[in-house]
Amino acid sequence: KWTDPWGCVWETRTSGFVGTVVDHPIKDLDTLSGFEAPDPDKTTHWYPVTWKHGVSPTGGSIGFFDCLRSGEIGHGHTFLKLIDILGYEQALYAMFDEAPNLTVVLDKLMAFNLGLVERFISYADVEWLGYAEDLGMQSGPMLSPDMFKKWIMPVYRTIMEPAEKAGCIIHMHSDGDIRTLADELLTLPVDVFNIQDNANTLPWLHGHMKGKVALDLDIDRQSITQQSDAILVRQYLADVLRLLYDPAGGLILTYGLYPQTPAGNIGVMMDFLEDVASGEKPWTR
């Protein structure tokens, strides 16, 4: 077990995996005595930090590129951190009931996130800033579109504004099925969107996202690449490129290699992606 800077107690059974919150710091939203946000001058959402001019703190895992000065404010910065602090059930009830203290907690999250954003810009002079958190489940989002628009979107707009004004490339990540949130998300100043393929489906991504935002596509790591044979894996990658490739650009392919992925599938994926990176079009043959 370990405790994050917000006082959430986490437990994991697999080394290298963050695990899940087993003790939420706010048991009763009506009582907030003693609850304070961490200091963005000393810590991110996850780890201690010492800010230095010209240096971007490491530790984030999503959307980093060696060719750019990159930063990430921390996976789970707003909605997920809210449910880490309150628990999923209490957080959603609070949204529905319009609990007064919900605004207090969200304001603390927003102020902390703004502190991180401002430091990434002023100290690290980032060109690329990531805003990562999961909003979707295997089917549908974790909160209704109305609740998302009312409670979470205002925070997103506020914490992205300084990065937009500074001319940063804004990268956003969300796992899960977020199709019913997409229209709202596309109103944000997001330049690159890291989104899952099968949870949202390739035809939907082709029809609703391609050409509107650069796609950083999360290649399936739950079923096809984990459980299918190498022939089906290659066919799937070819389908991805046929639907989403654009000679003008706007497509990044990302694959998270998880334990128990068959070695043969890994080899097929590496060969295919190396061909793509070299300028070939393996999906045409």
PDB file of C-alpha atoms in Angstrom:
ATOM      1  CA  LYS A   1       0.000   0.000   0.000  1.00  0.00           C
ATOM      2  CA  TRP A   2       1.012   3.602  -0.521  1.00  0.00           C
ATOM      3  CA  THR A   3      -0.546   7.044  -0.025  1.00  0.00           C
ATOM      4  CA  ASP A   4      -0.625   9.704  -2.735  1.00  0.00           C
ATOM      5  CA  PRO A   5      -0.228  13.467  -2.109  1.00  0.00           C
ATOM      6  CA  TRP A   6      -4.017  13.872  -1.749  1.00  0.00           C
ATOM      7  CA  GLY A   7      -4.230  11.315   1.050  1.00  0.00           C
ATOM      8  CA  CYS A   8      -5.707   8.510  -1.078  1.00  0.00           C
ATOM      9  CA  VAL A   9      -4.470   5.075   0.008  1.00  0.00           C
ATOM     10  CA  TRP A  10      -3.644   2.779  -2.917  1.00  0.00           C
ATOM     11  CA  GLU A  11      -3.087  -0.959  -3.095  1.00  0.00           C
ATOM     12  CA  THR A  12      -1.617  -3.034  -5.894  1.00  0.00           C
ATOM     13  CA  ARG A  13      -0.850  -6.722  -6.240  1.00  0.00           C
ATOM     14  CA  THR A  14       1.292  -6.353  -9.358  1.00  0.00           C
ATOM     15  CA  SER A  15       4.578  -4.482  -9.285  1.00  0.00           C
ATOM     16  CA  GLY A  16       4.557  -1.690 -11.844  1.00  0.00           C
ATOM     17  CA  PHE A  17       0.766  -1.267 -11.828  1.00  0.00           C
ATOM     18  CA  VAL A  18      -0.680   1.663  -9.905  1.00  0.00           C
ATOM     19  CA  GLY A  19      -3.510  -0.410  -8.431  1.00  0.00           C
ATOM     20  CA  THR A  20      -6.696   0.985  -6.927  1.00  0.00           C
ATOM     21  CA  VAL A  21      -7.729   3.274  -4.084  1.00  0.00           C
ATOM     22  CA  VAL A  22      -8.775   1.310  -1.004  1.00  0.00           C
ATOM     23  CA  ASP A  23      -9.241   4.260   1.362  1.00  0.00           C
ATOM     24  CA  HIS A  24     -10.706   7.611   0.299  1.00  0.00           C
ATOM     25  CA  PRO A  25      -9.667  10.645   2.370  1.00  0.00           C
ATOM     26  CA  ILE A  26     -13.142  12.252   2.406  1.00  0.00           C
ATOM     27  CA  LYS A  27     -15.639   9.835   3.908  1.00  0.00           C
ATOM     28  CA  ASP A  28     -18.402  12.431   4.252  1.00  0.00           C
ATOM     29  CA  LEU A  29     -18.579  15.372   1.868  1.00  0.00           C
ATOM     30  CA  ASP A  30     -20.507  17.383   4.460  1.00  0.00           C
ATOM     31  CA  THR A  31     -17.371  17.430   6.610  1.00  0.00           C
ATOM     32  CA  LEU A  32     -14.247  18.821   4.955  1.00  0.00           C
ATOM     33  CA  SER A  33     -12.298  19.826   8.042  1.00  0.00           C
ATOM     34  CA  GLY A  34      -8.621  19.026   7.641  1.00  0.00           C
ATOM     35  CA  PHE A  35      -8.787  18.391   3.904  1.00  0.00           C
ATOM     36  CA  GLU A  36      -6.137  20.386   2.074  1.00  0.00           C
ATOM     37  CA  ALA A  37      -4.716  20.230  -1.425  1.00  0.00           C
ATOM     38  CA  PRO A  38      -1.022  19.420  -1.852  1.00  0.00           C
ATOM     39  CA  ASP A  39       1.433  22.133  -2.864  1.00  0.00           C
ATOM     40  CA  PRO A  40       2.151  22.152  -6.632  1.00  0.00           C
ATOM     41  CA  ASP A  41       5.509  23.724  -5.850  1.00  0.00           C
ATOM     42  CA  LYS A  42       6.540  20.491  -4.128  1.00  0.00           C
ATOM     43  CA  THR A  43       4.599  17.656  -5.723  1.00  0.00           C
ATOM     44  CA  THR A  44       2.597  16.519  -8.724  1.00  0.00           C
ATOM     45  CA  HIS A  45      -0.497  14.346  -8.311  1.00  0.00           C
ATOM     46  CA  TRP A  46       1.827  11.371  -7.942  1.00  0.00           C
ATOM     47  CA  TYR A  47       5.380  12.172  -6.926  1.00  0.00           C
ATOM     48  CA  PRO A  48       7.578  14.848  -5.292  1.00  0.00           C
ATOM     49  CA  VAL A  49       9.053  17.406  -7.641  1.00  0.00           C
ATOM     50  CA  THR A  50      11.764  20.057  -7.651  1.00  0.00           C
ATOM     51  CA  TRP A  51      11.092  22.649 -10.326  1.00  0.00           C
ATOM     52  CA  LYS A  52      14.126  23.867 -12.232  1.00  0.00           C
ATOM     53  CA  HIS A  53      14.282  26.284 -15.122  1.00  0.00           C
ATOM     54  CA  GLY A  54      14.760  24.514 -18.420  1.00  0.00           C
ATOM     55  CA  VAL A  55      13.903  21.081 -17.023  1.00  0.00           C
ATOM     56  CA  SER A  56      10.600  19.224 -17.372  1.00  0.00           C
ATOM     57  CA  PRO A  57       9.959  16.807 -14.480  1.00  0.00           C
ATOM     58  CA  THR A  58       9.803  13.184 -15.540  1.00  0.00           C
ATOM     59  CA  GLY A  59       7.373  10.575 -14.289  1.00  0.00           C
ATOM     60  CA  GLY A  60       4.400  10.887 -16.604  1.00  0.00           C
ATOM     61  CA  SER A  61       3.860   8.107 -19.100  1.00  0.00           C
ATOM     62  CA  ILE A  62       1.477   9.425 -21.736  1.00  0.00           C
ATOM     63  CA  GLY A  63       2.276  11.608 -24.716  1.00  0.00           C
ATOM     64  CA  PHE A  64       5.967  12.274 -24.172  1.00  0.00           C
ATOM     65  CA  PHE A  65       8.321  12.869 -27.085  1.00  0.00           C
ATOM     66  CA  ASP A  66      12.090  13.276 -27.007  1.00  0.00           C
ATOM     67  CA  CYS A  67      11.941  15.752 -29.871  1.00  0.00           C
ATOM     68  CA  LEU A  68       9.752  18.192 -27.908  1.00  0.00           C
ATOM     69  CA  ARG A  69       9.877  19.754 -24.461  1.00  0.00           C
ATOM     70  CA  SER A  70       7.021  17.741 -22.997  1.00  0.00           C
ATOM     71  CA  GLY A  71       5.086  17.663 -19.761  1.00  0.00           C
ATOM     72  CA  GLU A  72       2.033  15.945 -18.287  1.00  0.00           C
ATOM     73  CA  ILE A  73       0.058  17.242 -15.311  1.00  0.00           C
ATOM     74  CA  GLY A  74      -0.657  13.718 -14.098  1.00  0.00           C
ATOM     75  CA  HIS A  75      -3.000  10.949 -15.152  1.00  0.00           C
ATOM     76  CA  GLY A  76      -6.358  11.327 -13.450  1.00  0.00           C
ATOM     77  CA  HIS A  77      -6.049  15.041 -12.746  1.00  0.00           C
ATOM     78  CA  THR A  78      -9.709  16.028 -12.281  1.00  0.00           C
ATOM     79  CA  PHE A  79     -12.565  13.528 -12.570  1.00  0.00           C
ATOM     80  CA  LEU A  80     -10.532  10.485 -11.588  1.00  0.00           C
ATOM     81  CA  LYS A  81      -8.857  12.347  -8.739  1.00  0.00           C
ATOM     82  CA  LEU A  82     -12.299  13.426  -7.546  1.00  0.00           C
ATOM     83  CA  ILE A  83     -13.431   9.813  -7.310  1.00  0.00           C
ATOM     84  CA  ASP A  84     -10.102   8.844  -5.722  1.00  0.00           C
ATOM     85  CA  ILE A  85     -10.791  11.426  -3.015  1.00  0.00           C
ATOM     86  CA  LEU A  86     -14.523  10.813  -2.534  1.00  0.00           C
ATOM     87  CA  GLY A  87     -15.166   7.370  -3.939  1.00  0.00           C
ATOM     88  CA  TYR A  88     -17.099   6.818  -7.165  1.00  0.00           C
ATOM     89  CA  GLU A  89     -20.549   6.517  -5.607  1.00  0.00           C
ATOM     90  CA  GLN A  90     -20.223   9.563  -3.342  1.00  0.00           C
ATOM     91  CA  ALA A  91     -18.806  11.663  -6.203  1.00  0.00           C
ATOM     92  CA  LEU A  92     -21.679  10.891  -8.576  1.00  0.00           C
ATOM     93  CA  TYR A  93     -24.330  11.356  -5.886  1.00  0.00           C
ATOM     94  CA  ALA A  94     -22.751  14.722  -5.074  1.00  0.00           C
ATOM     95  CA  MET A  95     -22.990  15.785  -8.723  1.00  0.00           C
ATOM     96  CA  PHE A  96     -26.622  14.719  -8.950  1.00  0.00           C
ATOM     97  CA  ASP A  97     -27.518  16.371  -5.623  1.00  0.00           C
ATOM     98  CA  GLU A  98     -25.470  19.489  -6.404  1.00  0.00           C
ATOM     99  CA  ALA A  99     -23.728  19.182  -3.051  1.00  0.00           C
ATOM    100  CA  PRO A 100     -22.228  22.574  -2.062  1.00  0.00           C
ATOM    101  CA  ASN A 101     -18.941  21.065  -0.899  1.00  0.00           C
ATOM    102  CA  LEU A 102     -18.428  19.375  -4.256  1.00  0.00           C
ATOM    103  CA  THR A 103     -17.527  22.786  -5.656  1.00  0.00           C
ATOM    104  CA  VAL A 104     -15.020  23.245  -2.831  1.00  0.00           C
ATOM    105  CA  VAL A 105     -13.205  20.019  -3.748  1.00  0.00           C
ATOM    106  CA  LEU A 106     -13.303  20.742  -7.484  1.00  0.00           C
ATOM    107  CA  ASP A 107     -11.949  24.236  -6.868  1.00  0.00           C
ATOM    108  CA  LYS A 108      -9.017  22.759  -4.937  1.00  0.00           C
ATOM    109  CA  LEU A 109      -8.342  20.331  -7.776  1.00  0.00           C
ATOM    110  CA  MET A 110      -8.559  23.110 -10.341  1.00  0.00           C
ATOM    111  CA  ALA A 111      -6.206  25.383  -8.408  1.00  0.00           C
ATOM    112  CA  PHE A 112      -3.684  22.574  -7.963  1.00  0.00           C
ATOM    113  CA  ASN A 113      -3.846  21.648 -11.648  1.00  0.00           C
ATOM    114  CA  LEU A 114      -3.426  25.291 -12.636  1.00  0.00           C
ATOM    115  CA  GLY A 115      -0.360  25.453 -10.421  1.00  0.00           C
ATOM    116  CA  LEU A 116       1.147  22.499 -12.266  1.00  0.00           C
ATOM    117  CA  VAL A 117       0.276  23.895 -15.691  1.00  0.00           C
ATOM    118  CA  GLU A 118       1.801  27.271 -14.862  1.00  0.00           C
ATOM    119  CA  ARG A 119       5.002  25.661 -13.581  1.00  0.00           C
ATOM    120  CA  PHE A 120       5.366  23.420 -16.616  1.00  0.00           C
ATOM    121  CA  ILE A 121       5.099  26.546 -18.760  1.00  0.00           C
ATOM    122  CA  SER A 122       7.216  28.939 -16.695  1.00  0.00           C
ATOM    123  CA  TYR A 123       9.938  26.530 -15.548  1.00  0.00           C
ATOM    124  CA  ALA A 124      10.093  23.864 -18.244  1.00  0.00           C
ATOM    125  CA  ASP A 125       8.937  26.037 -21.166  1.00  0.00           C
ATOM    126  CA  VAL A 126       7.032  23.024 -22.500  1.00  0.00           C
ATOM    127  CA  GLU A 127       5.966  22.855 -26.120  1.00  0.00           C
ATOM    128  CA  TRP A 128       3.658  19.890 -25.472  1.00  0.00           C
ATOM    129  CA  LEU A 129       1.462  19.485 -22.382  1.00  0.00           C
ATOM    130  CA  GLY A 130      -0.572  16.393 -21.576  1.00  0.00           C
ATOM    131  CA  TYR A 131      -3.917  16.175 -19.803  1.00  0.00           C
ATOM    132  CA  ALA A 132      -4.639  12.512 -19.182  1.00  0.00           C
ATOM    133  CA  GLU A 133      -7.514  10.825 -17.434  1.00  0.00           C
ATOM    134  CA  ASP A 134      -9.980   8.065 -18.168  1.00  0.00           C
ATOM    135  CA  LEU A 135     -13.610   9.019 -18.690  1.00  0.00           C
ATOM    136  CA  GLY A 136     -14.989   5.873 -20.306  1.00  0.00           C
ATOM    137  CA  MET A 137     -15.920   2.321 -19.416  1.00  0.00           C
ATOM    138  CA  GLN A 138     -16.053  -0.635 -21.787  1.00  0.00           C
ATOM    139  CA  SER A 139     -19.511   0.609 -22.733  1.00  0.00           C
ATOM    140  CA  GLY A 140     -20.344   4.261 -22.248  1.00  0.00           C
ATOM    141  CA  PRO A 141     -18.777   6.982 -20.087  1.00  0.00           C
ATOM    142  CA  MET A 142     -18.318   6.896 -16.305  1.00  0.00           C
ATOM    143  CA  LEU A 143     -20.661   9.852 -15.885  1.00  0.00           C
ATOM    144  CA  SER A 144     -23.522  11.239 -17.936  1.00  0.00           C
ATOM    145  CA  PRO A 145     -22.838  13.821 -20.647  1.00  0.00           C
ATOM    146  CA  ASP A 146     -24.896  16.380 -18.701  1.00  0.00           C
ATOM    147  CA  MET A 147     -22.922  15.837 -15.491  1.00  0.00           C
ATOM    148  CA  PHE A 148     -19.664  15.940 -17.423  1.00  0.00           C
ATOM    149  CA  LYS A 149     -20.590  19.222 -19.084  1.00  0.00           C
ATOM    150  CA  LYS A 150     -21.735  20.818 -15.826  1.00  0.00           C
ATOM    151  CA  TRP A 151     -19.014  19.740 -13.399  1.00  0.00           C
ATOM    152  CA  ILE A 152     -15.897  18.644 -15.269  1.00  0.00           C
ATOM    153  CA  MET A 153     -15.740  20.652 -18.488  1.00  0.00           C
ATOM    154  CA  PRO A 154     -15.392  24.041 -16.724  1.00  0.00           C
ATOM    155  CA  VAL A 155     -12.303  22.715 -14.941  1.00  0.00           C
ATOM    156  CA  TYR A 156     -10.871  21.377 -18.200  1.00  0.00           C
ATOM    157  CA  ARG A 157     -11.352  24.722 -19.934  1.00  0.00           C
ATOM    158  CA  THR A 158      -9.718  26.621 -17.091  1.00  0.00           C
ATOM    159  CA  ILE A 159      -6.646  24.406 -16.787  1.00  0.00           C
ATOM    160  CA  MET A 160      -6.089  24.224 -20.550  1.00  0.00           C
ATOM    161  CA  GLU A 161      -6.351  27.971 -21.094  1.00  0.00           C
ATOM    162  CA  PRO A 162      -2.790  28.872 -19.990  1.00  0.00           C
ATOM    163  CA  ALA A 163      -1.320  26.157 -22.220  1.00  0.00           C
ATOM    164  CA  GLU A 164      -3.361  27.363 -25.168  1.00  0.00           C
ATOM    165  CA  LYS A 165      -2.244  30.962 -24.590  1.00  0.00           C
ATOM    166  CA  ALA A 166       1.382  29.823 -24.337  1.00  0.00           C
ATOM    167  CA  GLY A 167       1.116  28.096 -27.715  1.00  0.00           C
ATOM    168  CA  CYS A 168       1.572  24.579 -26.337  1.00  0.00           C
ATOM    169  CA  ILE A 169       0.421  21.543 -28.250  1.00  0.00           C
ATOM    170  CA  ILE A 170      -2.325  20.187 -25.984  1.00  0.00           C
ATOM    171  CA  HIS A 171      -2.537  16.406 -25.719  1.00  0.00           C
ATOM    172  CA  MET A 172      -5.500  14.710 -24.072  1.00  0.00           C
ATOM    173  CA  HIS A 173      -5.922  11.058 -23.162  1.00  0.00           C
ATOM    174  CA  SER A 174      -8.947   9.042 -22.151  1.00  0.00           C
ATOM    175  CA  ASP A 175      -9.451   5.319 -22.048  1.00  0.00           C
ATOM    176  CA  GLY A 176     -12.848   3.750 -22.566  1.00  0.00           C
ATOM    177  CA  ASP A 177     -15.976   4.476 -24.576  1.00  0.00           C
ATOM    178  CA  ILE A 178     -16.354   8.259 -24.707  1.00  0.00           C
ATOM    179  CA  ARG A 179     -18.487   8.560 -27.819  1.00  0.00           C
ATOM    180  CA  THR A 180     -21.317  10.397 -26.047  1.00  0.00           C
ATOM    181  CA  LEU A 181     -18.819  12.916 -24.629  1.00  0.00           C
ATOM    182  CA  ALA A 182     -16.966  13.516 -27.887  1.00  0.00           C
ATOM    183  CA  ASP A 183     -18.909  16.524 -29.160  1.00  0.00           C
ATOM    184  CA  GLU A 184     -18.236  18.356 -25.909  1.00  0.00           C
ATOM    185  CA  LEU A 185     -14.586  17.300 -25.798  1.00  0.00           C
ATOM    186  CA  LEU A 186     -14.021  18.565 -29.327  1.00  0.00           C
ATOM    187  CA  THR A 187     -14.871  22.096 -28.147  1.00  0.00           C
ATOM    188  CA  LEU A 188     -11.699  22.082 -26.025  1.00  0.00           C
ATOM    189  CA  PRO A 189      -8.402  23.442 -27.437  1.00  0.00           C
ATOM    190  CA  VAL A 190      -7.044  19.898 -27.789  1.00  0.00           C
ATOM    191  CA  ASP A 191      -4.615  19.307 -30.643  1.00  0.00           C
ATOM    192  CA  VAL A 192      -3.942  15.585 -30.147  1.00  0.00           C
ATOM    193  CA  PHE A 193      -6.355  13.058 -28.648  1.00  0.00           C
ATOM    194  CA  ASN A 194      -5.156   9.704 -27.317  1.00  0.00           C
ATOM    195  CA  ILE A 195      -8.213   7.468 -27.616  1.00  0.00           C
ATOM    196  CA  GLN A 196      -8.878   3.722 -27.622  1.00  0.00           C
ATOM    197  CA  ASP A 197      -9.805   1.967 -30.830  1.00  0.00           C
ATOM    198  CA  ASN A 198     -12.177  -0.888 -30.022  1.00  0.00           C
ATOM    199  CA  ALA A 199     -13.966   0.801 -27.117  1.00  0.00           C
ATOM    200  CA  ASN A 200     -15.070   3.517 -29.552  1.00  0.00           C
ATOM    201  CA  THR A 201     -14.912   1.420 -32.772  1.00  0.00           C
ATOM    202  CA  LEU A 202     -12.873   2.195 -35.868  1.00  0.00           C
ATOM    203  CA  PRO A 203     -15.872   3.206 -38.037  1.00  0.00           C
ATOM    204  CA  TRP A 204     -16.957   5.748 -35.405  1.00  0.00           C
ATOM    205  CA  LEU A 205     -13.438   7.159 -35.127  1.00  0.00           C
ATOM    206  CA  HIS A 206     -13.315   7.459 -38.907  1.00  0.00           C
ATOM    207  CA  GLY A 207     -16.669   9.224 -39.076  1.00  0.00           C
ATOM    208  CA  HIS A 208     -16.527  11.429 -35.989  1.00  0.00           C
ATOM    209  CA  MET A 209     -12.892  12.157 -35.078  1.00  0.00           C
ATOM    210  CA  LYS A 210     -10.692  11.832 -38.150  1.00  0.00           C
ATOM    211  CA  GLY A 211      -9.836  15.256 -39.521  1.00  0.00           C
ATOM    212  CA  LYS A 212     -11.164  17.116 -36.465  1.00  0.00           C
ATOM    213  CA  VAL A 213      -8.227  16.430 -34.169  1.00  0.00           C
ATOM    214  CA  ALA A 214      -4.950  14.562 -34.525  1.00  0.00           C
ATOM    215  CA  LEU A 215      -5.556  11.009 -33.308  1.00  0.00           C
ATOM    216  CA  ASP A 216      -3.068   9.300 -31.024  1.00  0.00           C
ATOM    217  CA  LEU A 217      -4.711   5.910 -31.390  1.00  0.00           C
ATOM    218  CA  ASP A 218      -4.371   3.379 -28.601  1.00  0.00           C
ATOM    219  CA  ILE A 219      -4.123   0.048 -30.419  1.00  0.00           C
ATOM    220  CA  ASP A 220      -6.167  -2.735 -28.807  1.00  0.00           C
ATOM    221  CA  ARG A 221      -4.324  -4.469 -25.983  1.00  0.00           C
ATOM    222  CA  GLN A 222      -7.237  -6.385 -24.449  1.00  0.00           C
ATOM    223  CA  SER A 223      -8.548  -8.804 -27.040  1.00  0.00           C
ATOM    224  CA  ILE A 224      -7.140  -8.890 -30.569  1.00  0.00           C
ATOM    225  CA  THR A 225      -3.445  -8.413 -29.842  1.00  0.00           C
ATOM    226  CA  GLN A 226      -3.683 -10.449 -26.641  1.00  0.00           C
ATOM    227  CA  GLN A 227      -5.846 -13.363 -27.732  1.00  0.00           C
ATOM    228  CA  SER A 228      -5.839 -13.622 -31.528  1.00  0.00           C
ATOM    229  CA  ASP A 229      -3.229 -15.188 -33.782  1.00  0.00           C
ATOM    230  CA  ALA A 230      -0.618 -13.189 -35.670  1.00  0.00           C
ATOM    231  CA  ILE A 231      -2.558 -13.222 -38.956  1.00  0.00           C
ATOM    232  CA  LEU A 232      -5.595 -11.569 -37.353  1.00  0.00           C
ATOM    233  CA  VAL A 233      -3.369  -9.054 -35.568  1.00  0.00           C
ATOM    234  CA  ARG A 234      -1.796  -7.963 -38.839  1.00  0.00           C
ATOM    235  CA  GLN A 235      -5.209  -7.791 -40.499  1.00  0.00           C
ATOM    236  CA  TYR A 236      -6.478  -5.603 -37.689  1.00  0.00           C
ATOM    237  CA  LEU A 237      -3.562  -3.182 -38.001  1.00  0.00           C
ATOM    238  CA  ALA A 238      -4.217  -3.000 -41.733  1.00  0.00           C
ATOM    239  CA  ASP A 239      -7.874  -2.137 -41.041  1.00  0.00           C
ATOM    240  CA  VAL A 240      -6.777   0.646 -38.679  1.00  0.00           C
ATOM    241  CA  LEU A 241      -4.595   2.244 -41.349  1.00  0.00           C
ATOM    242  CA  ARG A 242      -7.139   1.822 -44.137  1.00  0.00           C
ATOM    243  CA  LEU A 243      -9.722   3.750 -42.124  1.00  0.00           C
ATOM    244  CA  LEU A 244      -7.613   6.346 -40.340  1.00  0.00           C
ATOM    245  CA  TYR A 245      -4.494   6.968 -42.451  1.00  0.00           C
ATOM    246  CA  ASP A 246      -4.323  10.412 -44.021  1.00  0.00           C
ATOM    247  CA  PRO A 247      -1.391  11.514 -46.212  1.00  0.00           C
ATOM    248  CA  ALA A 248      -1.709  14.959 -44.601  1.00  0.00           C
ATOM    249  CA  GLY A 249      -0.887  13.459 -41.205  1.00  0.00           C
ATOM    250  CA  GLY A 250      -2.885  13.570 -38.003  1.00  0.00           C
ATOM    251  CA  LEU A 251      -2.379   9.953 -36.885  1.00  0.00           C
ATOM    252  CA  ILE A 252      -0.117   8.522 -34.192  1.00  0.00           C
ATOM    253  CA  LEU A 253      -0.195   4.815 -33.380  1.00  0.00           C
ATOM    254  CA  THR A 254       0.412   3.871 -29.748  1.00  0.00           C
ATOM    255  CA  TYR A 255       0.637   0.372 -28.341  1.00  0.00           C
ATOM    256  CA  GLY A 256       0.939  -0.422 -24.645  1.00  0.00           C
ATOM    257  CA  LEU A 257       2.745  -3.753 -24.349  1.00  0.00           C
ATOM    258  CA  TYR A 258       1.270  -5.577 -21.370  1.00  0.00           C
ATOM    259  CA  PRO A 259       2.220  -8.897 -19.739  1.00  0.00           C
ATOM    260  CA  GLN A 260       1.152 -12.142 -21.442  1.00  0.00           C
ATOM    261  CA  THR A 261       1.014 -10.675 -24.945  1.00  0.00           C
ATOM    262  CA  PRO A 262       2.108 -13.538 -27.260  1.00  0.00           C
ATOM    263  CA  ALA A 263       5.634 -13.070 -28.605  1.00  0.00           C
ATOM    264  CA  GLY A 264       4.499 -13.854 -32.154  1.00  0.00           C
ATOM    265  CA  ASN A 265       1.936 -11.057 -32.023  1.00  0.00           C
ATOM    266  CA  ILE A 266       4.545  -8.637 -30.715  1.00  0.00           C
ATOM    267  CA  GLY A 267       6.809  -9.490 -33.650  1.00  0.00           C
ATOM    268  CA  VAL A 268       4.051  -8.963 -36.203  1.00  0.00           C
ATOM    269  CA  MET A 269       3.132  -5.609 -34.695  1.00  0.00           C
ATOM    270  CA  MET A 270       6.733  -4.417 -34.589  1.00  0.00           C
ATOM    271  CA  ASP A 271       7.342  -5.420 -38.211  1.00  0.00           C
ATOM    272  CA  PHE A 272       4.131  -3.739 -39.361  1.00  0.00           C
ATOM    273  CA  LEU A 273       4.733  -0.509 -37.437  1.00  0.00           C
ATOM    274  CA  GLU A 274       8.369  -0.324 -38.542  1.00  0.00           C
ATOM    275  CA  ASP A 275       7.186  -0.569 -42.140  1.00  0.00           C
ATOM    276  CA  VAL A 276       4.732   2.279 -41.511  1.00  0.00           C
ATOM    277  CA  ALA A 277       7.439   4.396 -39.862  1.00  0.00           C
ATOM    278  CA  SER A 278       9.761   3.851 -42.831  1.00  0.00           C
ATOM    279  CA  GLY A 279       7.159   5.248 -45.221  1.00  0.00           C
ATOM    280  CA  GLU A 280       5.814   1.980 -46.589  1.00  0.00           C
ATOM    281  CA  LYS A 281       2.103   1.173 -46.741  1.00  0.00           C
ATOM    282  CA  PRO A 282       1.834  -2.422 -45.508  1.00  0.00           C
ATOM    283  CA  TRP A 283      -1.966  -2.173 -45.283  1.00  0.00           C
ATOM    284  CA  THR A 284      -2.143  -2.016 -49.076  1.00  0.00           C
ATOM    285  CA  ARG A 285      -0.644  -5.446 -49.616  1.00  0.00           C
TER     286      ARG A 285
END
